[in-house]
Coordinates of C-alpha atoms in Angstrom, one line a residue:
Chain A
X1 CA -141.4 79.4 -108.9
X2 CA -142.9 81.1 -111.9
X3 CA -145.1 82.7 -109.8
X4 CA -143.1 83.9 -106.6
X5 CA -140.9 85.9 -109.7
X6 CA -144.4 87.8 -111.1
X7 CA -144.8 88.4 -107.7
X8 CA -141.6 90.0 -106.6
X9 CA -141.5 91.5 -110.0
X10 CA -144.8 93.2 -109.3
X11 CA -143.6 94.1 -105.7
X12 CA -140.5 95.6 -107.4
X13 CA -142.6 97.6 -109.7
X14 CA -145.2 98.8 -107.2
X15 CA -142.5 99.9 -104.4
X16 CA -140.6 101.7 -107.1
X17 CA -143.9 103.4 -108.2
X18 CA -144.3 104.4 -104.6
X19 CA -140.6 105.8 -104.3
X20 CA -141.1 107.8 -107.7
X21 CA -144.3 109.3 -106.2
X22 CA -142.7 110.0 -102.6
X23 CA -139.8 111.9 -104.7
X24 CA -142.7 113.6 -106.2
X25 CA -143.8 114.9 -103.0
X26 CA -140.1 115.9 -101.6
X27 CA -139.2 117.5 -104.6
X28 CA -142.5 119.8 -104.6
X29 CA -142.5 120.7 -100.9
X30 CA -138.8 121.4 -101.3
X31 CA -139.4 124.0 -103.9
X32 CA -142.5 125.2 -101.8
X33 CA -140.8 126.1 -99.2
X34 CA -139.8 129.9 -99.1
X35 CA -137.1 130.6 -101.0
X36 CA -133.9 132.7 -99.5
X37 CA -132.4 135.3 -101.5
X38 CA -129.2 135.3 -102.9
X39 CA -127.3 137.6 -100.8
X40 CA -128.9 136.3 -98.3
X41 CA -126.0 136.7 -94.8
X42 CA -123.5 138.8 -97.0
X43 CA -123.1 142.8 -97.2
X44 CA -120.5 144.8 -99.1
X45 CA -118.0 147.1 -98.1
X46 CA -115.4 149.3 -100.0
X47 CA -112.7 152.1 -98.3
X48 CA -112.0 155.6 -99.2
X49 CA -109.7 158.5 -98.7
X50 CA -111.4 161.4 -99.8
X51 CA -109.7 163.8 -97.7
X52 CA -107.6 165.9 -99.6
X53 CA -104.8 167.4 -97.2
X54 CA -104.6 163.9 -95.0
X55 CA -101.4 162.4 -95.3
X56 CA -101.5 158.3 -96.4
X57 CA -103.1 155.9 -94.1
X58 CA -103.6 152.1 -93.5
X59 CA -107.1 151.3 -93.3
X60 CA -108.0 148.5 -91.1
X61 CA -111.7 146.4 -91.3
X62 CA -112.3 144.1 -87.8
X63 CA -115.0 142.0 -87.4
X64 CA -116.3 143.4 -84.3
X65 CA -114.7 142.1 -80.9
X66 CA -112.3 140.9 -82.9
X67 CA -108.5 142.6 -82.7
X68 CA -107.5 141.1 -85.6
X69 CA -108.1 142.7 -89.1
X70 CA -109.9 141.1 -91.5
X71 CA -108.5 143.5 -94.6
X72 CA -105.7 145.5 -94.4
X73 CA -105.5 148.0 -96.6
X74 CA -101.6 150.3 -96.6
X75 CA -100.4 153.4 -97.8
X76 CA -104.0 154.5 -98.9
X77 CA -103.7 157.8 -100.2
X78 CA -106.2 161.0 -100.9
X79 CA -108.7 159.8 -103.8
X80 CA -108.1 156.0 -104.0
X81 CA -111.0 154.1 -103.2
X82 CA -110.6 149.9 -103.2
X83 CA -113.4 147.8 -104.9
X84 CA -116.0 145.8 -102.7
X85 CA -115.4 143.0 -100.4
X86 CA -118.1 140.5 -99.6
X87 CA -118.2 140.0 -96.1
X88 CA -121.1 138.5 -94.5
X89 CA -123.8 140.7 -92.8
X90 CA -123.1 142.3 -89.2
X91 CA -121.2 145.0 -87.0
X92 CA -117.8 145.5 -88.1
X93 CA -115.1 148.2 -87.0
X94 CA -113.6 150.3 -90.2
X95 CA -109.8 152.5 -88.5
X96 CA -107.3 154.2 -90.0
X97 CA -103.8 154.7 -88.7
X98 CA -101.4 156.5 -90.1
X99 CA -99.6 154.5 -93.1
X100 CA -96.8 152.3 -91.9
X101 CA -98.0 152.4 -87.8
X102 CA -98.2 149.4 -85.7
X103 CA -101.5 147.3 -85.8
X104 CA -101.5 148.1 -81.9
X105 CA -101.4 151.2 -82.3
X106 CA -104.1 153.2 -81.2
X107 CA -105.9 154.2 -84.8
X108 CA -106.4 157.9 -85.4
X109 CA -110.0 157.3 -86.6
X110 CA -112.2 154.7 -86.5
X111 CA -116.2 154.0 -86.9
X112 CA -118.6 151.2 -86.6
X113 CA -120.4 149.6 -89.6
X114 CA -123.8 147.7 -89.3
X115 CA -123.7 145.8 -92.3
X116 CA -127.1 144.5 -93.4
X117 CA -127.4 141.3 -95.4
X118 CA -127.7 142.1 -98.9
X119 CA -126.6 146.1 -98.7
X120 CA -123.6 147.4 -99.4
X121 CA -121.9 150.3 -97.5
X122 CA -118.6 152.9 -98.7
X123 CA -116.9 154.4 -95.8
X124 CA -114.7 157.0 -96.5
X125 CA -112.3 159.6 -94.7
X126 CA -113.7 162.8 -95.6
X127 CA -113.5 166.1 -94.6
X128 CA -110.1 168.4 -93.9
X129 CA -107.0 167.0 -91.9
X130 CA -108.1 168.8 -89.4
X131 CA -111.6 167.7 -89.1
X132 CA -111.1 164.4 -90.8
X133 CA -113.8 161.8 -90.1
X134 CA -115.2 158.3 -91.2
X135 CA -118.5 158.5 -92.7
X136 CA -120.5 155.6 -93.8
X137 CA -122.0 155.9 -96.9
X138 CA -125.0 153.5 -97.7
X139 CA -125.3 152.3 -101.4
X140 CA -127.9 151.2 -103.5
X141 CA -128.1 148.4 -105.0
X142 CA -131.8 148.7 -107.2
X143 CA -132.3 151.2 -110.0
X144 CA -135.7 152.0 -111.9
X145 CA -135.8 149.5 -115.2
X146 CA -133.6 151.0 -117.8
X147 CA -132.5 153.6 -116.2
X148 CA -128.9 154.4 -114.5
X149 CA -128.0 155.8 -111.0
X150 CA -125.4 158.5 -110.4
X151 CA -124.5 160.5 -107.6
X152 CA -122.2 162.5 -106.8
X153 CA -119.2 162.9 -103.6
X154 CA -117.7 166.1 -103.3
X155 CA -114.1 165.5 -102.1
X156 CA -112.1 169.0 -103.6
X157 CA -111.6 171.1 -100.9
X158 CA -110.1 173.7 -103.3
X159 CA -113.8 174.1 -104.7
X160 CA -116.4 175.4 -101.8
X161 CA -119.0 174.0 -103.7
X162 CA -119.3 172.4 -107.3
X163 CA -122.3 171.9 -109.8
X164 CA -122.4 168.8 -111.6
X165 CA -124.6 168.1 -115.0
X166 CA -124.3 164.8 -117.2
X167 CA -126.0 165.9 -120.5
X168 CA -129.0 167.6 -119.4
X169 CA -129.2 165.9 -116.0
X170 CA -128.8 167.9 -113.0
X171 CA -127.1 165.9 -110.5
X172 CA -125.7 168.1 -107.7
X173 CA -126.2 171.9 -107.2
X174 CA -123.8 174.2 -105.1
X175 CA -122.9 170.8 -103.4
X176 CA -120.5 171.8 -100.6
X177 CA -116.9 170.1 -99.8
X178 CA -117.5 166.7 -97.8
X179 CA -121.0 165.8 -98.7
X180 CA -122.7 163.9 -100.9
X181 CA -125.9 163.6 -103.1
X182 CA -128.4 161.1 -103.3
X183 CA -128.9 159.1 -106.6
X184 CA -130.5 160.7 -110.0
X185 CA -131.7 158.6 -112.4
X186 CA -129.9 159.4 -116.0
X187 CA -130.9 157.9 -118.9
X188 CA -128.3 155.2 -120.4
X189 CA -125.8 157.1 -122.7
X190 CA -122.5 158.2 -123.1
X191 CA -122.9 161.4 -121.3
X192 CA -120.3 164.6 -121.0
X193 CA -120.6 165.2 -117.0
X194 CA -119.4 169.4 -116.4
X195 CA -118.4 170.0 -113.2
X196 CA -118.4 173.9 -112.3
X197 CA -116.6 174.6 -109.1
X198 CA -116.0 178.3 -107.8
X199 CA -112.6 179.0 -109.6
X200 CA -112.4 175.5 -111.9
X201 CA -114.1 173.8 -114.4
X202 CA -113.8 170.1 -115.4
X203 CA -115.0 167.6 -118.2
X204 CA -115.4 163.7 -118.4
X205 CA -116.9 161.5 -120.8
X206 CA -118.9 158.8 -118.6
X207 CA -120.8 155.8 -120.2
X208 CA -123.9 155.0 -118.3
X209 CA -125.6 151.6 -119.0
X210 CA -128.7 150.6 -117.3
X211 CA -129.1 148.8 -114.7
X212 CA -126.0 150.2 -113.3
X213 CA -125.2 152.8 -110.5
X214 CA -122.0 155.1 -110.4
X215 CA -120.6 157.8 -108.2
X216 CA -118.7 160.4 -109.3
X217 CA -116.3 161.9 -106.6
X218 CA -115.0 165.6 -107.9
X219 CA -111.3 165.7 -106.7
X220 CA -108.6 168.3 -107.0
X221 CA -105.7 166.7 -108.8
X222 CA -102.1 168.4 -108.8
X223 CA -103.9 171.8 -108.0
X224 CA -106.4 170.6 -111.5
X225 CA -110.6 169.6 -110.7
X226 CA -111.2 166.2 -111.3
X227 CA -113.8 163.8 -112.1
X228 CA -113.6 160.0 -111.0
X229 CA -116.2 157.9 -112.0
X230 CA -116.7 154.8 -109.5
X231 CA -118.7 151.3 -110.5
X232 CA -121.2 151.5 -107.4
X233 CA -122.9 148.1 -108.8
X234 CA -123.9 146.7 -112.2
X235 CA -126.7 144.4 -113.2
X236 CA -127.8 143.6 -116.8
X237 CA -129.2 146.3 -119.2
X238 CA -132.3 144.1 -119.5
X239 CA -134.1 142.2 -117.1
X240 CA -136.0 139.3 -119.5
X241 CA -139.3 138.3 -118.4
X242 CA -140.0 135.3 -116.8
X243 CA -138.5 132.4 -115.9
X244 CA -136.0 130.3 -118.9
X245 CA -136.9 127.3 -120.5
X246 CA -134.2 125.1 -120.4
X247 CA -135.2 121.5 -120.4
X248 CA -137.2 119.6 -122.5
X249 CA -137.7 116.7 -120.2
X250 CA -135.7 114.0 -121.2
X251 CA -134.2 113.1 -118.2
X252 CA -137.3 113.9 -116.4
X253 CA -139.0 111.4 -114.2
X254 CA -142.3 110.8 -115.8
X255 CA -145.5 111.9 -113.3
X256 CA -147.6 109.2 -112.0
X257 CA -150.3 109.4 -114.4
X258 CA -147.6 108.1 -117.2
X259 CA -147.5 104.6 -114.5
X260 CA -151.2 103.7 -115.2
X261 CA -151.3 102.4 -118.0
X262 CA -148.1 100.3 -117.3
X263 CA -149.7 98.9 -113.9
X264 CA -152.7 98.0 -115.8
X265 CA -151.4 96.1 -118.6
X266 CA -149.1 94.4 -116.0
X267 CA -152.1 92.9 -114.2
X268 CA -153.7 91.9 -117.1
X269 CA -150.7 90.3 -117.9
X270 CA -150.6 88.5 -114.6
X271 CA -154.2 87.3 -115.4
X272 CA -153.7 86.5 -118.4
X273 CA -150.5 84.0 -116.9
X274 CA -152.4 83.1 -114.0
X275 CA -155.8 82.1 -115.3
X276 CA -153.3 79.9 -118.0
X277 CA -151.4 78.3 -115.7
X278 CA -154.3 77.7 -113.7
X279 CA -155.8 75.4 -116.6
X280 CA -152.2 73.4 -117.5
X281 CA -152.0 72.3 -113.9
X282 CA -155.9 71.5 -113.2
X283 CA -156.7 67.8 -113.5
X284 CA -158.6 66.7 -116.7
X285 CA -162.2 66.0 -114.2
X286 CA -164.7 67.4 -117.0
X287 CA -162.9 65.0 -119.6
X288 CA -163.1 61.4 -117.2
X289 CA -166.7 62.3 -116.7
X290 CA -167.3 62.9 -120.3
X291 CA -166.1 59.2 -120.8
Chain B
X1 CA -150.2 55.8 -108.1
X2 CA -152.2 52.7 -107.8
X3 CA -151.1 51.0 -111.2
X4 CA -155.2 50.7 -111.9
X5 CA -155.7 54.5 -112.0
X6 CA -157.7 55.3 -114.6
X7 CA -155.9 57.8 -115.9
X8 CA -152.5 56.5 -116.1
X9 CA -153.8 54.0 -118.4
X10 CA -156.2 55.9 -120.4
X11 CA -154.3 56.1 -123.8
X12 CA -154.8 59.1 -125.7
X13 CA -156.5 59.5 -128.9
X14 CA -153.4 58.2 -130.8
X15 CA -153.6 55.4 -128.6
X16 CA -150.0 55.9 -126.9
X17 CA -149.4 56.7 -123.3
X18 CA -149.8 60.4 -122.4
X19 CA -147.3 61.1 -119.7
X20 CA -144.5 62.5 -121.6
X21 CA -146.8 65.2 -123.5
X22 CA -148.8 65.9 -120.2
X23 CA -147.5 69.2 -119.9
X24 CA -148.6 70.5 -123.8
X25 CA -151.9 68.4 -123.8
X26 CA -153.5 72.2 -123.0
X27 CA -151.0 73.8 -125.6
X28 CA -153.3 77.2 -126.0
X29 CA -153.2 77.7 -122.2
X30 CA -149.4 77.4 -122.0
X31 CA -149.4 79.9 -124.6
X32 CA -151.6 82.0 -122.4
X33 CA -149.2 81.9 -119.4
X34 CA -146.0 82.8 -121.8
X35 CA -148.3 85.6 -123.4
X36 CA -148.9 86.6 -119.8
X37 CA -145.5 86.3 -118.7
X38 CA -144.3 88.5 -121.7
X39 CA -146.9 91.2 -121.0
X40 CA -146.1 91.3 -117.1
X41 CA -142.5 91.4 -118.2
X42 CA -143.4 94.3 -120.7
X43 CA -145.4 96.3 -118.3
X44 CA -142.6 95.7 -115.8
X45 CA -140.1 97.1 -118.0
X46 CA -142.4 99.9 -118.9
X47 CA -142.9 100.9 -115.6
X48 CA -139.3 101.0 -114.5
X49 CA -138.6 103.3 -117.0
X50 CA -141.3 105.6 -116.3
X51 CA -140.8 105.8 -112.5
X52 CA -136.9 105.8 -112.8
X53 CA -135.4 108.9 -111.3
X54 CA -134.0 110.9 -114.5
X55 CA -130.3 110.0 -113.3
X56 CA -128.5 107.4 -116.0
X57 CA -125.9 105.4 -114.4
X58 CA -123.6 106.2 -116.5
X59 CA -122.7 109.6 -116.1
X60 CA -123.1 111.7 -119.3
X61 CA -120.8 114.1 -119.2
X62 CA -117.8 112.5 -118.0
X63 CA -116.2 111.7 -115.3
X64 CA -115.2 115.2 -113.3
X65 CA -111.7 114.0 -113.0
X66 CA -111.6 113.9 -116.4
X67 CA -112.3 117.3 -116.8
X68 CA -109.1 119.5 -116.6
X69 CA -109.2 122.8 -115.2
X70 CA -108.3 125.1 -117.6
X71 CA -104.6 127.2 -117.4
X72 CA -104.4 130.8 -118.5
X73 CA -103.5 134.2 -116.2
X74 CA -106.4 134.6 -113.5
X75 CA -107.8 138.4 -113.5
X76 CA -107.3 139.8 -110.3
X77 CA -110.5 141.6 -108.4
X78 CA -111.7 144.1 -110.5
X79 CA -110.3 147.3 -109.4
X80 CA -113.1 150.4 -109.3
X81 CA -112.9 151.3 -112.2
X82 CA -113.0 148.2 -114.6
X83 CA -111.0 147.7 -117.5
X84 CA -112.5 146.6 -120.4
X85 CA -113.1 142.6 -119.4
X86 CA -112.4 140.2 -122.0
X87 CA -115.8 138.4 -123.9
X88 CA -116.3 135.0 -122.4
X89 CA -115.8 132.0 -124.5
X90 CA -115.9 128.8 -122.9
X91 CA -117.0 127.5 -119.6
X92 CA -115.2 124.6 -117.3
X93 CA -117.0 123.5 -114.1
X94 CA -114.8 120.0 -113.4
X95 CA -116.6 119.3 -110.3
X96 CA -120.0 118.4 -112.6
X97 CA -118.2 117.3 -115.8
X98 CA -118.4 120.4 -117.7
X99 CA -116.7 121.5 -120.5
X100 CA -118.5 123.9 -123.3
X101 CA -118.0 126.6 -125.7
X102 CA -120.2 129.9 -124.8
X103 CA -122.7 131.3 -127.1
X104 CA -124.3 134.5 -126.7
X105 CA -127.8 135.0 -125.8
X106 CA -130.0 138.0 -126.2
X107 CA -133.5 138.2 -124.9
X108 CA -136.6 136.9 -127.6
X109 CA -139.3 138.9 -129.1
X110 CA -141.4 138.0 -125.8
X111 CA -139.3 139.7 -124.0
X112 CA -137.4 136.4 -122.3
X113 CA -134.0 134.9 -121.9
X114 CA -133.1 133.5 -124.8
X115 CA -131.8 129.9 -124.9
X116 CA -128.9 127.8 -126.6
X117 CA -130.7 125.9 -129.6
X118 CA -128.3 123.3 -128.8
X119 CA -128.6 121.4 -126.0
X120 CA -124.8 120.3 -125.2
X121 CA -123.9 124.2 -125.1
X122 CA -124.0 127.0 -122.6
X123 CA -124.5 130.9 -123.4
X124 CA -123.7 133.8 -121.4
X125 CA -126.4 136.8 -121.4
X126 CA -125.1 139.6 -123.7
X127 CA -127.3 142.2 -121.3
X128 CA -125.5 141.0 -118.1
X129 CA -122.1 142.3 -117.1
X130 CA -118.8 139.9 -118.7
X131 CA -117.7 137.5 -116.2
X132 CA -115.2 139.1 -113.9
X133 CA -116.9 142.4 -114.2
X134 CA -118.8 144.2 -111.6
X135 CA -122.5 142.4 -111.6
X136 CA -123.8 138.9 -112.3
X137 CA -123.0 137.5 -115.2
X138 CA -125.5 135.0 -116.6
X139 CA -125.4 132.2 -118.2
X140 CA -127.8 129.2 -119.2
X141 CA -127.9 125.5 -120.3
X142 CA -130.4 123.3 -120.7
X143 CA -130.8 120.2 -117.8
X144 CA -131.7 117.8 -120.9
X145 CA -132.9 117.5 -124.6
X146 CA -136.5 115.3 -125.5
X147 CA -134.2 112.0 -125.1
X148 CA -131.3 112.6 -122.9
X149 CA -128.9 114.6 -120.8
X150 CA -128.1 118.4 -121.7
X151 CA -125.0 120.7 -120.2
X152 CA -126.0 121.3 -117.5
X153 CA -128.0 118.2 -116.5
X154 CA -126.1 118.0 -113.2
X155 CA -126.1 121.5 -112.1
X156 CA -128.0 120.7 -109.1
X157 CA -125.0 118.6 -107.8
X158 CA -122.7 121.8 -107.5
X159 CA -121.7 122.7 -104.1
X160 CA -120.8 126.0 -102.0
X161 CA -117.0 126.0 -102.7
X162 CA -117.1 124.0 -106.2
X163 CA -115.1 125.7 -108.7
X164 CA -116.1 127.3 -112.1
X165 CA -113.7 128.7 -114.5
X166 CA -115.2 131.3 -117.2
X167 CA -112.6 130.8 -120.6
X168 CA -112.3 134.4 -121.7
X169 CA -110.8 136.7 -125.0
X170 CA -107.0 137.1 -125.3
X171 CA -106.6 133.6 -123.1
X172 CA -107.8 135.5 -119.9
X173 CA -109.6 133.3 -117.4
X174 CA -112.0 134.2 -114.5
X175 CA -112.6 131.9 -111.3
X176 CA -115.5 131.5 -109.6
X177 CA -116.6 129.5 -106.2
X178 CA -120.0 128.5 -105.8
X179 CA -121.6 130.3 -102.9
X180 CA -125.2 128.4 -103.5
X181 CA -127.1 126.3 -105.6
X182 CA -131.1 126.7 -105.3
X183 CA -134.2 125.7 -106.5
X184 CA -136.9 128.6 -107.7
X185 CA -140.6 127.8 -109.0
X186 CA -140.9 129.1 -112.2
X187 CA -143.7 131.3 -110.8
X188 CA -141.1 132.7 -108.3
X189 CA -138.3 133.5 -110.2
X190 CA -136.4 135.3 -108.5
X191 CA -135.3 138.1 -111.0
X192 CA -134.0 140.7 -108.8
X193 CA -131.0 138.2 -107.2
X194 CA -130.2 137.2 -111.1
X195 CA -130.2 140.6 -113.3
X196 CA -130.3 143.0 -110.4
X197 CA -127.3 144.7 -109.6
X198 CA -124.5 144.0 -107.3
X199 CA -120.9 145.7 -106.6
X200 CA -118.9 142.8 -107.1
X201 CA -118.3 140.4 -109.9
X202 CA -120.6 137.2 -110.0
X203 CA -121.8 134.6 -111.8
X204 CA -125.3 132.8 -112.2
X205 CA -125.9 129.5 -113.5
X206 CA -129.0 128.5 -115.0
X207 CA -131.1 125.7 -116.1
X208 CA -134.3 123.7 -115.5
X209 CA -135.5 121.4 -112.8
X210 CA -138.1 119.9 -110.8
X211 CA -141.0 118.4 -112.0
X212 CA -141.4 118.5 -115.7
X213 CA -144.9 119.2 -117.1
X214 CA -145.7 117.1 -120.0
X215 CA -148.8 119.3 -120.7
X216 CA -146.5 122.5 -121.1
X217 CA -143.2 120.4 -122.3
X218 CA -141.5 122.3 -120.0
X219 CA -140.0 122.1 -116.1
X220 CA -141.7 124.1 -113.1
X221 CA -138.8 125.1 -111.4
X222 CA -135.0 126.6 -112.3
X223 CA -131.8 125.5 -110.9
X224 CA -129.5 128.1 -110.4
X225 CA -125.9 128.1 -109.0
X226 CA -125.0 131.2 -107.5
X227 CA -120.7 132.2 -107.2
X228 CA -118.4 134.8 -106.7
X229 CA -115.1 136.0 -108.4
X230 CA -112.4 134.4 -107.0
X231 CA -109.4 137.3 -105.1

């Protein structure tokens, strides 16, 4: 009796031995295999109205092949631009109708939008009325350590072409209405950004952290140059090195080497009982001869 | 027995009958098999608690139930331009338990994220955006202490479309639903997807897992949760 217990005690220990070091195993390959990154199947999108004489519209987003919208955006008028949806990655259709028309409506403009997994894209109306169009505007999403992105979107049409500084930075020369730079990269700061048009001059005070990437679309405003500083993306101003430490094992199930020791002590243990019990239960032979 | 067997009527050296004390008449080798019994036992016990799987029955942190999910105005998206975002305070994930105060962490002399001293506390990354901002904002917990469960010791049992509510200043609150939960080697970590930017508002939460080095004290891999601000 004694013994079928040390036996299926033993069995107990052993199999779970075995299932701590099969876990082991799962646990490692799991992390082995290559790891997907975060924004892995999702894009970004956001929608503009940069085009300074077109009336309000309603900016529609489809899924493409599919009539209904997934974002509806109304009454979007000259200079507002909406913040980013996550969508996930592939062809979508970006149209604008005329704020207030029917969703059947035929739209006035409308573009398609490959939207790669882990990029994000601005599409904007730009240009005059009467050669409004839908350009797609890649973003970036990386910038050099400790340094901050900015570029710029011309959008006044009252302005030919503007020049835009922050501090000493140049960040667009003689840039003509509708177009749009590519990235400089500014030192963090609190920089004063001068925009110098043909007939109007503008000011703006625009705090740059790093890790961070801005455009800055030069509007007219009531007949005024203006400067409006958009959050492209943000990380952190640091990157820290490495990987955290936050564990101190605890709760960690100890490695196989740790199980030695206890295995061995158990079969001496079972040696020990054995080889005892061995001698209580053998007849007294040696003894009857001895008389 | 034939009732002439020798040994049945052998009396002992006191001169009674032996029967009754058969079973002690070898009294060190019953103390063997108890001394062997014990130490089978022991190493039994021993083992068990070296192989078990780091999960306590009892769950540590609570019951998620038990956890209530915390009331105050939700922020809406972020619009373009972000207003100044409220610091974050406390932390409430009900679907693991969670409930904690935030500390702030900086990065150490070395140049790495720094870590709560306590284990039962979270801290959010004073380099990363706020919670609710544009960005990922990060914050870390440790899976366990030398003896038991830490605050995030059951992070790796979050799920895409779990909950987690970021406490902020002036009673603001930001929510967030878990897109992904994965599992980096150390060696791999995968810095770009935690401090690089993004144009939306996130959240990353980390802590330790895998197997645990006793040579280094410290895990090979990180858990991290991945989630997005909620519209």
């Amino acid at each position: 009796m004694r013994k079928a217990t040390f036996l299926s005690r033993l069995a107990r220990v052993a199999a779970a031995g075995t299932i701590a070091a099969v876990g082991l195993t799962m646990s490692q390959l799991a992390v082995a295999a290559p790891s997907a990154s975060a924004s892995t199947g999702v894009g970004w999108i956001r929608l503009a109205h940069l085009s300074p004489n077109t009336p309000a519209v309603d900016v529609y987003l489809y899924s493409f092949g599919n009539s209904n919208a997934m974002i509806v955006l109304r009454h979007v008028s000259y200079g507002t631009v909406s913040p980013f949806e996550q969508v996930a990655a592939g062809d979508y259709t970006v149209a604008m109708r005329a704020a207030g028309a029917a969703a059947s409506t035929k739209p006035v403009l409308s573009t398609a939008v490959d939207i790669h997994s882990g990029h994000a894209y601005t599409v904007a109306g730009v240009g005059p009325a009467s050669g409004l169009r839908l350009q797609v505007i890649p973003d970036r999403l990386t910038t050099p350590p400790g340094k901050s992105l900015v570029r710029v979107i011309q959008a006044s049409m009252d302005q030919d072409v503007v020049t835009v500084t922050a501090g000493s930075a140049a960040l667009a020369t003689n840039l003509k209405f509708a177009s749009v730079t590519s990235y400089v990269a500014v030192n963090p700061g609190t920089w004063t950004v001068h925009v110098t048009g043909s007939s109007e001059k503008a000011t703006a005070s625009v705090s740059l952290t790093a890790g961070s990437l801005h455009t800055l679309v030069i509007l007219d405003e009531h007949g005024k140059l203006a400067i409006d500083d958009l959050m492209d993306a943000e990380g952190s101003k640091v990157d820290p090195a490495g990987a955290p430490q936050t564990g101190f094992g605890g709760t960690a199930p100890r490695p196989g080497a740790a199980l030695l020791p206890w295995a061995a002590a158990g079969l001496a243990g079972l040696f020990f009982a054995a080889g005892g019990l061995l001698l209580v239960t053998r007849r007294r032979r040696p003894a009857l001869h001895a008389r | 027995m034939p009732a002439d067997s020798p040994i049945e009527q052998r009396p002992n050296r006191d001169g009674r009958h032996a029967s009754p004390i058969r079973l002690i008449r070898r009294p060190w080798a019953v103390a063997a098999v108890l001394v062997g019994v014990l130490i089978v036992c022991g190493a039994a016990a021993g083992l068990a608690r070296a192989s078990h799987t780091g999960r306590p029955a009892v769950n540590p942190t609570g019951a998620p139930s038990l956890v209530p999910i915390p009331a105050g105005k939700v922020a809406a998206v972020p619009p373009a331009q972000p207003e100044t975002v409220p610091r974050p305070t406390g932390l409430v994930i009900p679907a693991i338990g969670v409930k904690t105060r935030l500390i702030k962490l900086g990065v150490t002399s070395a140049g790495t994220l720094q870590v709560p001293a306590s284990t039962s506390v979270a801290g959010w990354f004073t380099g990363s955006p706020r919670p609710g901002e544009p960005g990922s904002a990060v914050i870390a917990g440790h899976i366990d202490s030398y003896i038991g469960p830490g605050i995030f010791f059951r992070l790796r049992d979050l799920r895409p479309g779990n909950l987690v509510y970021v406490q902020r200043g002036r009673g603001s609150l930001a929510v967030f639903k878990v897109t992904a939960v994965r599992t980096y080697l150390k060696s791999k970590f995968p810095t770009a997807d935690i401090y690089g930017p993004v144009p939306n508002a996130q959240l990353r939460l980390i802590t330790c897992g895998g197997t645990f080095d006793p040579a280094t004290g410290h895990y090979l891999s990180n858990v991290i949760a991945f989630a997005v601000l909620q519209p």
